[in-house]
mmCIF file of C-alpha atoms in Angstrom:
data_model
loop_
_atom_site.group_PDB
_atom_site.id
_atom_site.type_symbol
_atom_site.label_atom_id
_atom_site.label_comp_id
_atom_site.label_asym_id
_atom_site.label_seq_id
_atom_site.Cartn_x
_atom_site.Cartn_y
_atom_site.Cartn_z
ATOM 1 C CA MET A 16 -14.080 0.403 -0.479
ATOM 2 C CA SER A 17 -12.450 -1.123 1.965
ATOM 3 C CA VAL A 18 -10.413 -4.439 1.852
ATOM 4 C CA LEU A 19 -11.011 -4.694 5.351
ATOM 5 C CA GLN A 20 -14.399 -5.581 6.084
ATOM 6 C CA LEU A 21 -16.032 -3.818 9.036
ATOM 7 C CA ALA A 22 -17.726 -7.473 10.547
ATOM 8 C CA GLU A 23 -14.531 -9.145 10.256
ATOM 9 C CA VAL A 24 -12.512 -5.774 12.140
ATOM 10 C CA LYS A 25 -14.935 -6.253 14.906
ATOM 11 C CA THR A 26 -14.634 -9.788 15.130
ATOM 12 C CA HIS A 27 -10.918 -9.309 15.528
ATOM 13 C CA LEU A 28 -11.640 -6.287 17.924
ATOM 14 C CA LYS A 29 -14.190 -8.621 20.103
ATOM 15 C CA ILE A 30 -16.910 -5.778 19.629
ATOM 16 C CA THR A 31 -20.619 -6.692 19.170
ATOM 17 C CA VAL A 32 -22.334 -3.604 19.138
ATOM 18 C CA SER A 33 -22.901 -1.359 16.387
ATOM 19 C CA THR A 34 -22.161 2.086 18.484
ATOM 20 C CA TYR A 35 -18.771 2.025 17.247
ATOM 21 C CA ASP A 36 -19.447 1.199 13.173
ATOM 22 C CA VAL A 37 -18.530 4.858 11.947
ATOM 23 C CA GLU A 38 -15.750 5.317 14.026
ATOM 24 C CA LEU A 39 -14.380 2.021 13.190
ATOM 25 C CA GLN A 40 -14.790 2.307 9.157
ATOM 26 C CA ARG A 41 -12.712 5.549 9.843
ATOM 27 C CA TYR A 42 -9.759 3.726 11.674
ATOM 28 C CA ILE A 43 -10.229 0.933 8.888
ATOM 29 C CA ASP A 44 -9.876 3.477 5.925
ATOM 30 C CA SER A 45 -6.978 5.058 8.133
ATOM 31 C CA ALA A 46 -5.277 1.889 8.144
ATOM 32 C CA GLU A 47 -5.926 0.794 4.798
ATOM 33 C CA ALA A 48 -4.048 4.146 3.682
ATOM 34 C CA VAL A 49 -1.305 3.600 5.727
ATOM 35 C CA VAL A 50 -0.671 0.361 4.565
ATOM 36 C CA ARG A 51 -1.154 1.411 0.961
ATOM 37 C CA ALA A 52 1.549 4.373 1.928
ATOM 38 C CA ARG A 53 4.279 2.093 3.137
ATOM 39 C CA VAL A 54 3.631 -0.980 0.921
ATOM 40 C CA GLY A 55 1.233 -0.561 -2.050
ATOM 41 C CA GLY A 56 -2.216 -1.479 -2.904
ATOM 42 C CA PHE A 57 -4.167 -4.378 -1.531
ATOM 43 C CA THR A 58 -6.191 -4.712 -4.766
ATOM 44 C CA PRO A 59 -5.000 -4.378 -8.359
ATOM 45 C CA THR A 60 -4.874 -1.005 -9.506
ATOM 46 C CA THR A 61 -3.902 0.762 -12.714
ATOM 47 C CA TYR A 62 -1.462 3.648 -12.615
ATOM 48 C CA THR A 63 -0.393 6.256 -15.530
ATOM 49 C CA GLU A 64 3.280 7.343 -13.915
ATOM 50 C CA ARG A 65 5.879 9.682 -15.517
ATOM 51 C CA VAL A 66 9.164 8.343 -14.713
ATOM 52 C CA SER A 67 12.078 9.554 -15.269
ATOM 53 C CA ALA A 68 15.409 7.388 -15.933
ATOM 54 C CA GLU A 69 18.771 7.817 -16.529
ATOM 55 C CA GLY A 70 20.657 4.111 -16.451
ATOM 56 C CA ASP A 71 19.625 0.519 -17.084
ATOM 57 C CA HIS A 72 15.708 0.415 -15.629
ATOM 58 C CA LEU A 73 12.659 2.268 -14.742
ATOM 59 C CA VAL A 74 11.721 2.374 -11.207
ATOM 60 C CA LEU A 75 7.854 2.359 -10.764
ATOM 61 C CA ARG A 76 6.517 3.452 -7.661
ATOM 62 C CA HIS A 77 3.700 0.702 -7.020
ATOM 63 C CA PHE A 78 4.063 -2.977 -6.315
ATOM 64 C CA PRO A 79 4.005 -5.774 -6.582
ATOM 65 C CA ILE A 80 3.828 -5.019 -10.658
ATOM 66 C CA ILE A 81 0.945 -7.311 -12.062
ATOM 67 C CA SER A 82 1.382 -6.063 -15.500
ATOM 68 C CA LEU A 83 2.775 -3.806 -17.893
ATOM 69 C CA THR A 84 0.355 -2.084 -20.486
ATOM 70 C CA SER A 85 2.930 0.452 -22.122
ATOM 71 C CA VAL A 86 6.156 2.245 -21.964
ATOM 72 C CA THR A 87 6.245 5.268 -24.100
ATOM 73 C CA PRO A 88 8.925 7.935 -24.317
ATOM 74 C CA ILE A 89 7.509 11.300 -24.137
ATOM 75 C CA SER A 90 9.132 12.103 -27.566
ATOM 76 C CA SER A 91 8.949 8.664 -29.192
ATOM 77 C CA THR A 92 6.370 5.710 -29.703
ATOM 78 C CA ALA A 93 5.564 3.153 -27.099
ATOM 79 C CA LEU A 94 8.256 0.210 -26.419
ATOM 80 C CA GLU A 95 7.947 -3.308 -27.716
ATOM 81 C CA LEU A 96 6.721 -4.933 -24.088
ATOM 82 C CA ASP A 97 8.640 -7.962 -25.212
ATOM 83 C CA ASP A 98 11.818 -6.411 -25.233
ATOM 84 C CA LEU A 99 11.216 -5.544 -21.362
ATOM 85 C CA TYR A 100 11.652 -7.266 -17.926
ATOM 86 C CA ILE A 101 9.369 -6.821 -15.417
ATOM 87 C CA ASP A 102 10.749 -7.810 -11.834
ATOM 88 C CA GLN A 103 7.150 -7.753 -10.206
ATOM 89 C CA GLU A 104 8.182 -7.584 -6.838
ATOM 90 C CA SER A 105 10.647 -4.453 -6.933
ATOM 91 C CA GLY A 106 9.064 -2.563 -9.748
ATOM 92 C CA LEU A 107 11.953 -2.199 -11.449
ATOM 93 C CA VAL A 108 11.825 -2.627 -15.889
ATOM 94 C CA SER A 109 14.687 -3.053 -17.680
ATOM 95 C CA TRP A 110 15.732 -4.483 -21.181
ATOM 96 C CA LEU A 111 15.816 -8.028 -21.873
ATOM 97 C CA GLY A 112 19.060 -7.414 -23.799
ATOM 98 C CA GLY A 113 20.508 -4.969 -21.730
ATOM 99 C CA GLY A 114 20.627 -1.501 -22.549
ATOM 100 C CA GLU A 115 19.932 2.015 -20.503
ATOM 101 C CA PHE A 116 16.856 4.171 -20.530
ATOM 102 C CA CYS A 117 17.505 7.910 -20.804
ATOM 103 C CA GLY A 118 14.867 10.667 -20.371
ATOM 104 C CA LEU A 119 11.095 10.709 -19.321
ATOM 105 C CA PHE A 120 8.542 7.782 -19.906
ATOM 106 C CA ASP A 121 5.018 7.174 -19.463
ATOM 107 C CA VAL A 122 4.158 3.855 -18.050
ATOM 108 C CA VAL A 123 0.936 2.514 -17.735
ATOM 109 C CA TYR A 124 0.737 -0.720 -15.264
ATOM 110 C CA SER A 125 -1.604 -2.770 -12.851
ATOM 111 C CA ALA A 126 -0.136 -3.073 -9.507
ATOM 112 C CA GLY A 127 -1.187 -4.759 -6.388
ATOM 113 C CA TYR A 128 -2.315 -8.272 -4.897
ATOM 114 C CA GLN A 129 -5.159 -10.476 -6.908
ATOM 115 C CA ARG A 130 -5.396 -11.893 -3.149
ATOM 116 C CA PRO A 131 -3.773 -9.471 -0.279
ATOM 117 C CA PRO A 132 -1.428 -11.600 1.814
ATOM 118 C CA ALA A 133 -3.106 -12.577 5.107
ATOM 119 C CA ASP A 134 -0.303 -10.971 6.855
ATOM 120 C CA LEU A 135 -1.019 -7.512 5.478
ATOM 121 C CA LEU A 136 -4.668 -7.978 6.151
ATOM 122 C CA HIS A 137 -3.901 -9.069 10.037
ATOM 123 C CA ALA A 138 -1.591 -5.818 10.108
ATOM 124 C CA ALA A 139 -4.251 -3.599 8.841
ATOM 125 C CA LYS A 140 -6.129 -4.860 11.670
ATOM 126 C CA GLU A 141 -3.726 -4.424 14.161
ATOM 127 C CA ILE A 142 -3.439 -0.864 12.972
ATOM 128 C CA VAL A 143 -7.414 -0.482 13.746
ATOM 129 C CA ARG A 144 -6.848 -2.014 17.033
ATOM 130 C CA HIS A 145 -4.119 0.282 17.784
ATOM 131 C CA LEU A 146 -6.429 3.375 16.901
ATOM 132 C CA TRP A 147 -9.125 1.907 18.740
ATOM 133 C CA GLU A 148 -7.143 1.218 22.050
ATOM 134 C CA THR A 149 -5.499 4.791 22.017
ATOM 135 C CA GLU A 150 -8.953 6.095 21.481
ATOM 136 C CA GLN A 151 -10.309 4.111 24.218
ATOM 137 C CA ARG A 152 -7.352 5.075 26.785
ATOM 138 C CA GLY A 153 -6.796 8.451 25.933
ATOM 139 C CA PRO A 154 -8.005 11.613 27.010
ATOM 140 C CA ASN A 155 -11.458 13.438 25.678
ATOM 141 C CA ARG A 156 -10.241 13.445 21.811
ATOM 142 C CA ARG A 157 -11.949 13.867 18.419
ATOM 143 C CA ALA A 158 -12.201 10.509 16.501
ATOM 144 C CA GLY A 159 -10.324 12.399 13.577
ATOM 145 C CA GLU A 160 -7.103 13.278 15.760
ATOM 146 C CA VAL A 161 -6.583 9.604 16.931
ATOM 147 C CA ALA A 162 -6.654 8.595 13.065
ATOM 148 C CA ASP A 163 -3.788 10.832 12.083
ATOM 149 C CA LEU A 164 -1.741 8.725 14.916
ATOM 150 C CA ALA A 165 -1.827 6.139 12.590
ATOM 151 C CA LEU A 166 0.228 8.315 9.777
ATOM 152 C CA MET A 167 3.438 8.619 11.967
ATOM 153 C CA SER A 168 5.437 5.561 11.846
ATOM 154 C CA ASN A 169 6.762 5.625 15.115
ATOM 155 C CA ALA A 170 3.216 5.181 16.439
ATOM 156 C CA LEU A 171 2.659 1.579 14.777
ATOM 157 C CA PRO A 172 2.799 -1.346 17.049
ATOM 158 C CA MET A 173 6.293 -3.272 16.883
ATOM 159 C CA SER A 174 4.530 -6.537 15.172
ATOM 160 C CA VAL A 175 2.914 -4.013 12.134
ATOM 161 C CA GLU A 176 6.089 -2.532 11.678
ATOM 162 C CA THR A 177 7.755 -6.054 11.209
ATOM 163 C CA VAL A 178 5.224 -6.941 8.761
ATOM 164 C CA LEU A 179 5.092 -3.840 6.709
ATOM 165 C CA ARG A 180 8.848 -4.054 6.661
ATOM 166 C CA HIS A 181 8.766 -7.384 5.179
ATOM 167 C CA TYR A 182 6.713 -5.814 2.211
ATOM 168 C CA GLU A 183 8.786 -2.296 1.354
ATOM 169 C CA GLN A 184 10.962 -1.770 -1.325
ATOM 170 C CA VAL A 185 14.386 -2.256 -0.343
ATOM 171 C CA GLY A 186 16.309 0.567 -1.524
ATOM 172 C CA PHE A 187 13.628 3.038 -2.911
ATOM 173 C CA ALA A 188 11.487 5.044 -0.755
#
């Protein structure tokens, strides 16, 4: 289910007819996928992830972290969560008293936003606008072809790139 509602996107684009609703919903889905791929999910989602660690922290792929459910070395029992520190914004998990992780760990956690930031929602709407305007100006294309443009980061408007860069995890891809 989309975080962006079709009605709010149509208002953003000043579209009053329902003729394009199916196409717009595809663009909404594509825009949300781009945002998710670049900066994580809009809404809280539970992830189970196998993490390879050699150093003073575990790096989780999805952020911001809402909560940590379990961290289990694959050949041992679960770690005590009270012994771990979670940097919610960066997705890093480390030992409170210092120490290193070594090996593979199965990590269960929740990441995303309780309430999506307004600027991320606006960036997603602007991606939809970009797709919509590209389709309206371009030669006769099939709708699915245009949605693929959103997957190329250089195809996004600079205002969208600026917002997404603010939320990207620095130093980790």
